[in-house]
Coordinates of C-alpha atoms in Angstrom, one line a residue:
M1 CA -23.3 62.5 76.7
V2 CA -20.6 65.0 75.6
L3 CA -17.2 63.4 75.0
R4 CA -13.9 65.2 74.7
T5 CA -12.7 65.6 71.2
S6 CA -9.0 65.6 70.1
R7 CA -6.9 65.1 67.0
P8 CA -7.9 61.5 65.8
G9 CA -5.5 58.7 65.2
R10 CA -8.2 56.5 63.6
I11 CA -11.5 57.5 61.8
V12 CA -14.2 54.9 61.4
F13 CA -16.8 55.7 58.7
A14 CA -20.1 53.9 59.5
G15 CA -22.7 53.6 56.7
G16 CA -23.6 51.6 53.7
G17 CA -26.2 50.0 51.5
T18 CA -26.3 52.7 48.9
G19 CA -23.7 54.8 47.0
G20 CA -25.3 57.8 48.5
T21 CA -24.0 56.9 52.0
V22 CA -20.7 55.2 51.1
G23 CA -19.6 57.7 48.4
P24 CA -19.5 60.8 50.6
G25 CA -17.5 58.8 53.1
I26 CA -14.9 57.9 50.5
A27 CA -14.8 61.5 49.4
V28 CA -13.9 62.6 52.9
A29 CA -11.4 59.7 53.3
E30 CA -9.6 60.7 50.1
R31 CA -9.0 64.2 51.4
L32 CA -8.0 62.9 54.9
A33 CA -5.4 60.7 53.3
E34 CA -4.0 63.8 51.5
I35 CA -4.1 66.1 54.5
E36 CA -3.0 63.8 57.3
P37 CA -1.7 60.4 55.9
S38 CA -1.0 59.2 59.5
I39 CA -4.7 58.8 60.3
E40 CA -5.9 55.2 60.0
I41 CA -9.2 55.0 58.0
I42 CA -11.6 52.1 58.3
F43 CA -15.1 51.7 56.8
L44 CA -17.8 49.7 58.5
C45 CA -20.3 48.9 55.7
S46 CA -23.1 46.6 54.7
D47 CA -22.8 43.3 52.9
R48 CA -24.5 44.7 49.8
S49 CA -22.4 44.6 46.6
V50 CA -22.6 48.3 45.9
D51 CA -20.4 49.0 49.0
R52 CA -17.7 46.7 47.7
R53 CA -17.9 48.2 44.2
L54 CA -17.2 51.6 45.6
L55 CA -14.6 50.7 48.3
D56 CA -12.5 48.0 46.5
P57 CA -11.1 50.2 43.7
G58 CA -9.5 52.6 46.2
G59 CA -8.2 49.8 48.4
W60 CA -10.1 51.2 51.4
D61 CA -9.8 49.1 54.6
H62 CA -13.4 48.0 55.3
R63 CA -15.3 45.5 57.5
T64 CA -18.6 44.0 56.2
T65 CA -21.3 44.0 58.8
P66 CA -24.6 42.0 59.0
A67 CA -26.6 45.2 59.7
R68 CA -30.2 45.1 58.5
S69 CA -33.0 47.7 58.2
P70 CA -35.6 47.4 61.0
G71 CA -39.0 45.8 60.1
V72 CA -42.3 45.1 61.8
R73 CA -42.8 41.6 60.6
P74 CA -41.3 38.9 62.9
G75 CA -38.7 37.7 60.4
A76 CA -37.5 41.2 59.6
A77 CA -37.4 42.1 63.3
I78 CA -35.3 39.0 64.1
R79 CA -32.8 39.8 61.2
F80 CA -32.6 43.4 62.5
L81 CA -31.7 42.3 66.0
R82 CA -29.2 39.7 64.9
G83 CA -27.6 42.3 62.6
W84 CA -27.6 44.9 65.3
H85 CA -25.7 42.7 67.8
G86 CA -23.4 41.3 65.0
T87 CA -22.5 44.8 63.9
R88 CA -21.7 45.9 67.4
R89 CA -19.4 43.0 67.8
I90 CA -17.5 43.9 64.7
A91 CA -17.4 47.6 65.7
R92 CA -16.0 46.6 69.0
T93 CA -12.8 45.4 67.3
V94 CA -12.0 48.8 65.8
L95 CA -13.4 51.3 68.3
D96 CA -10.7 52.0 70.9
P97 CA -10.6 55.4 72.6
A98 CA -6.9 54.8 73.5
D99 CA -6.1 55.0 69.7
G100 CA -7.7 58.5 69.4
C101 CA -10.6 56.9 67.5
R102 CA -13.7 58.7 66.4
V103 CA -16.7 57.6 64.3
V104 CA -18.2 59.5 61.3
A105 CA -21.8 58.3 61.0
L106 CA -23.1 58.6 57.4
G107 CA -26.6 57.4 58.1
G108 CA -28.6 54.4 56.9
F109 CA -29.1 51.1 58.7
V110 CA -25.4 50.4 59.3
A111 CA -24.6 53.5 61.4
P112 CA -26.9 53.2 64.5
P113 CA -25.4 49.9 65.9
V114 CA -21.9 51.3 65.3
V115 CA -22.9 54.6 67.1
R116 CA -24.4 52.6 70.0
E117 CA -21.1 50.7 70.4
A118 CA -19.1 53.9 70.1
I119 CA -21.0 55.6 72.9
H120 CA -20.6 52.5 75.1
R121 CA -16.9 52.7 74.6
R122 CA -16.7 56.5 75.0
V123 CA -15.6 57.1 71.4
P124 CA -16.7 60.5 69.9
V125 CA -19.3 60.4 67.1
D126 CA -19.7 63.0 64.3
L127 CA -22.9 62.8 62.4
L128 CA -22.9 63.8 58.7
N129 CA -26.5 64.1 57.6
L130 CA -26.8 63.8 53.8
D131 CA -30.5 64.5 53.0
A132 CA -32.9 67.5 53.3
V133 CA -35.3 65.3 55.2
A134 CA -33.3 63.3 57.8
G135 CA -34.2 59.6 58.0
R136 CA -35.0 57.7 61.2
A137 CA -31.4 56.6 61.6
N138 CA -30.0 60.1 61.5
R139 CA -32.7 61.4 63.9
W140 CA -31.7 58.7 66.3
I141 CA -28.0 59.4 65.9
A142 CA -28.4 63.2 66.2
R143 CA -29.7 62.9 69.7
R144 CA -26.5 61.0 70.7
A145 CA -23.7 62.4 68.5
T146 CA -20.8 64.5 69.9
R147 CA -21.1 66.8 66.9
R148 CA -23.7 67.1 64.2
F149 CA -23.2 68.3 60.6
T150 CA -25.4 68.5 57.6
A151 CA -24.4 68.4 54.0
V152 CA -27.6 70.2 52.8
P153 CA -30.2 72.4 54.5
S154 CA -32.1 70.0 56.6
D155 CA -35.0 69.6 59.1
L156 CA -32.6 68.4 61.8
S157 CA -32.1 70.8 64.6
N158 CA -28.8 72.0 66.0
V159 CA -26.7 71.1 63.0
G160 CA -25.6 74.6 61.8
D161 CA -25.2 75.7 58.2
A162 CA -25.0 73.2 55.4
I163 CA -21.4 72.3 54.5
G164 CA -22.1 70.7 51.0
V165 CA -22.1 67.1 49.9
P166 CA -18.7 65.5 49.8
L167 CA -17.9 64.1 46.4
R168 CA -15.4 61.5 45.4
R169 CA -12.7 62.6 43.0
A170 CA -13.9 59.9 40.6
A171 CA -17.4 61.5 40.5
L172 CA -16.0 64.8 39.2
P173 CA -15.3 65.5 35.5
D174 CA -11.7 66.3 34.9
G175 CA -11.4 66.9 31.1
P176 CA -13.2 67.9 27.9
A177 CA -16.5 66.1 27.0
S178 CA -14.9 64.4 24.0
E179 CA -12.4 62.6 26.3
H180 CA -15.0 61.5 28.7
R181 CA -17.2 60.2 25.9
E182 CA -14.3 58.2 24.3
A183 CA -13.5 56.7 27.7
L184 CA -17.0 55.2 27.8
G185 CA -17.1 54.0 24.2
L186 CA -19.3 56.9 23.0
R187 CA -18.8 59.0 19.9
P188 CA -16.8 62.1 20.9
D189 CA -18.7 64.4 18.6
L190 CA -22.4 63.6 19.5
P191 CA -24.4 65.3 22.2
T192 CA -25.1 62.9 25.0
L193 CA -28.1 62.2 27.2
L194 CA -27.1 60.5 30.5
V195 CA -29.8 58.3 32.1
T196 CA -29.0 57.1 35.6
G197 CA -30.9 55.6 38.5
A198 CA -27.9 56.1 40.8
S199 CA -26.0 53.3 42.4
Q200 CA -28.8 50.7 42.5
G201 CA -30.5 51.5 39.2
A202 CA -34.1 52.5 38.7
A203 CA -36.3 50.0 36.9
S204 CA -39.1 52.5 36.3
I205 CA -36.8 54.9 34.6
D206 CA -35.3 52.0 32.5
R207 CA -38.8 51.0 31.3
M208 CA -39.8 54.6 30.6
M209 CA -36.8 54.9 28.3
I210 CA -37.6 51.7 26.4
E211 CA -41.1 52.9 25.8
L212 CA -39.9 56.5 24.8
V213 CA -37.4 55.4 22.2
A214 CA -40.0 53.0 20.7
R215 CA -42.7 55.7 20.4
H216 CA -40.6 58.8 19.8
E217 CA -37.3 57.7 18.2
T218 CA -37.2 60.9 16.2
W219 CA -36.7 63.0 19.4
F220 CA -33.3 61.4 19.7
A221 CA -32.0 62.1 16.2
G222 CA -28.5 63.5 16.4
W223 CA -28.1 62.3 20.1
Q224 CA -26.5 59.3 21.7
I225 CA -27.5 57.9 25.1
L226 CA -25.4 56.7 28.0
H227 CA -27.7 54.6 30.2
L228 CA -26.5 53.3 33.6
A229 CA -28.9 50.6 34.7
G230 CA -29.4 47.8 37.1
P231 CA -28.1 44.4 36.0
S232 CA -31.5 42.9 35.4
M233 CA -32.4 45.5 32.8
L234 CA -29.2 45.6 30.7
D235 CA -30.2 43.2 28.0
E236 CA -33.7 44.6 27.6
L237 CA -32.3 48.2 27.3
I238 CA -29.7 47.2 24.7
R239 CA -32.3 45.5 22.6
G240 CA -34.7 48.4 22.9
Y241 CA -32.2 51.1 21.8
S242 CA -31.0 48.8 19.0
E243 CA -34.6 48.2 17.7
A244 CA -35.3 52.0 17.8
G245 CA -32.1 52.8 16.0
V246 CA -30.9 55.1 18.8
P247 CA -27.1 54.9 19.4
A248 CA -26.6 54.0 23.0
V249 CA -24.0 52.6 25.5
V250 CA -25.7 50.7 28.3
R251 CA -23.6 49.9 31.3
P252 CA -24.2 48.8 34.9
F253 CA -22.9 50.7 37.9
L254 CA -20.1 53.1 36.9
E255 CA -17.4 53.7 39.6
R256 CA -16.0 56.7 37.7
M257 CA -19.2 58.8 37.5
G258 CA -17.1 61.8 36.6
D259 CA -16.8 60.3 33.1
A260 CA -20.6 60.1 32.8
W261 CA -21.2 63.7 34.0
G262 CA -18.4 65.0 31.9
A263 CA -19.8 63.3 28.8
A264 CA -23.4 64.5 29.3
D265 CA -25.1 67.5 27.8
L266 CA -28.4 66.6 29.5
A267 CA -29.3 64.0 32.2
I268 CA -32.2 62.1 33.6
T269 CA -31.5 61.2 37.2
R270 CA -32.9 60.3 40.6
G271 CA -32.7 62.9 43.3
G272 CA -30.4 61.4 46.0
A273 CA -28.2 64.0 47.7
S274 CA -25.0 62.8 46.0
S275 CA -26.7 62.7 42.6
I276 CA -27.9 66.3 43.0
A277 CA -24.5 67.4 44.2
E278 CA -22.9 65.7 41.1
V279 CA -25.4 67.5 38.9
A280 CA -24.4 70.8 40.4
A281 CA -20.6 70.2 40.4
S282 CA -20.7 69.2 36.7
R283 CA -23.3 71.9 35.8
T284 CA -25.4 69.3 33.9
P285 CA -28.9 70.4 33.0
A286 CA -31.1 67.6 34.3
I287 CA -34.6 66.2 34.7
V288 CA -34.8 64.9 38.2
I289 CA -37.2 62.0 38.8
P290 CA -37.4 61.5 42.5
Y291 CA -37.8 57.9 43.9
P292 CA -41.6 57.6 43.9
W293 CA -42.2 55.7 47.1
H294 CA -40.5 57.7 49.7
E295 CA -43.2 59.0 52.0
D296 CA -41.3 62.1 52.9
Q297 CA -40.3 62.9 49.3
H298 CA -36.9 63.9 50.4
Q299 CA -35.4 63.4 46.9
A300 CA -37.7 66.2 45.5
K301 CA -36.6 68.4 48.4
N302 CA -32.9 67.6 47.7
A303 CA -33.4 69.1 44.2
A304 CA -35.5 72.0 45.3
V305 CA -32.8 74.7 45.4
L306 CA -31.5 73.8 41.9
A307 CA -35.1 73.6 40.6
K308 CA -35.9 77.1 42.0
A309 CA -32.8 78.4 40.3
G310 CA -33.9 76.9 36.9
A311 CA -30.9 74.5 36.6
V312 CA -33.0 71.3 36.8
L313 CA -36.6 70.3 36.3
V314 CA -38.3 68.0 38.8
R315 CA -40.9 65.6 37.3
T316 CA -42.9 62.7 38.8
D317 CA -42.0 59.1 38.0
P318 CA -44.5 57.7 35.5
V319 CA -44.9 54.7 37.7
R320 CA -47.1 56.9 39.9
G321 CA -49.8 57.0 37.2
P322 CA -50.6 58.2 33.7
A323 CA -50.9 61.9 34.6
A324 CA -47.2 62.0 35.2
T325 CA -46.2 61.0 31.7
P326 CA -47.2 64.1 29.6
P327 CA -45.2 66.7 31.7
L328 CA -42.1 64.5 31.7
E329 CA -42.2 63.7 28.0
S330 CA -42.8 67.3 27.0
S331 CA -40.0 68.5 29.1
L332 CA -37.6 65.9 27.7
A333 CA -38.6 66.6 24.1
A334 CA -38.1 70.4 24.6
L335 CA -34.7 70.0 26.1
L336 CA -33.5 67.5 23.5
Q337 CA -34.6 69.9 20.7
S338 CA -33.4 73.3 22.2
G339 CA -29.8 74.0 22.9
E340 CA -30.9 77.5 24.0
R341 CA -33.0 76.0 26.9
R342 CA -30.1 73.8 27.9
A343 CA -27.8 76.8 27.9
R344 CA -30.1 78.7 30.1
M345 CA -30.2 75.8 32.6
F346 CA -26.4 75.6 32.5
E347 CA -26.0 79.3 33.4
A348 CA -28.6 78.9 36.2
F349 CA -26.2 76.8 38.3
G350 CA -24.3 79.8 39.5
P351 CA -20.8 79.5 41.2
V352 CA -19.0 76.2 41.4
P353 CA -19.7 74.6 44.8
V354 CA -17.0 74.5 47.4
D355 CA -15.0 71.3 48.0
A356 CA -17.1 70.1 50.9
A357 CA -15.0 66.9 51.3
T358 CA -11.8 68.9 51.9
E359 CA -13.5 71.3 54.4
F360 CA -15.1 68.5 56.4
A361 CA -11.8 66.5 56.4
R362 CA -10.0 69.5 57.9
T363 CA -12.7 69.7 60.6
L364 CA -12.1 66.1 61.5
V365 CA -8.4 66.5 61.6
E366 CA -8.7 69.4 63.9
G367 CA -10.8 67.2 66.3

């Protein structure tokens, strides 16, 4: 179904459950508020805490939905169906074509029931695909959306050229490294290794770092570590760094990721689309450790362009088996010890990426 588009009076962002879906929506919403303040902005998100941690600081109007991922087991299937119908009921309260409403679908399990309700109510839908390998939700939405956009080169058809990943203002460095380090309680004069598992943390990376500093504490001489971890690993990480004598600041989720990237000389990170875009925007040499259990390995594909340029290294998570450990450890040791190698990676980033959030916001305003 092709719906007529026009200048919107309300934009409803549908997505949630990870920072990688909510964050780009906030980035676009920030620019919309600057370009056309009269447009009403509403987020339909999940009931996971990560969504509130991102949305609350900016005061964004949002509705929590009961949406759930689909599953084949009876209990999961029942929860999915209940969540689907409950999310449609909530969407119904904010989707009114008479208000010049349109939906921006960000992917993930929240978006499909919102899209279904939007189509039922003849509200236009724009899909913003955020991964190189589109997930099931985005493939479903793409067949029904009024317009389709992709942030990165993707396997989706009929989406046009990649527009770039929208990044929140808070995810971008905005000052010298010393200021960002001081803001995080780090020493302003020490080179800094950032370790991050993105918005939900990464237990396998956390455990890898505990083992590394215990066995190879000399590698980290002259360095300090900023480690962003899941809540369950905080105490163990603090204890591990302390026992190894490695200066470290360990924190949970950080809303102002721009401080983390601005502080870093080197990073270890997952390969979600937003994480890779933040690496590129901050020009931070990085070792990318893709999430190990995605069948399509889309996080490795997200990092492929930067890896080919020489700006990042992609290494397998050690949780996949002992063969993954030596290549990862040797890469990290070499980068910690060689400023020349890090400088070459920095130069490999090329031009500063365009402000995708602003460009996409303008597209939405134009209708």
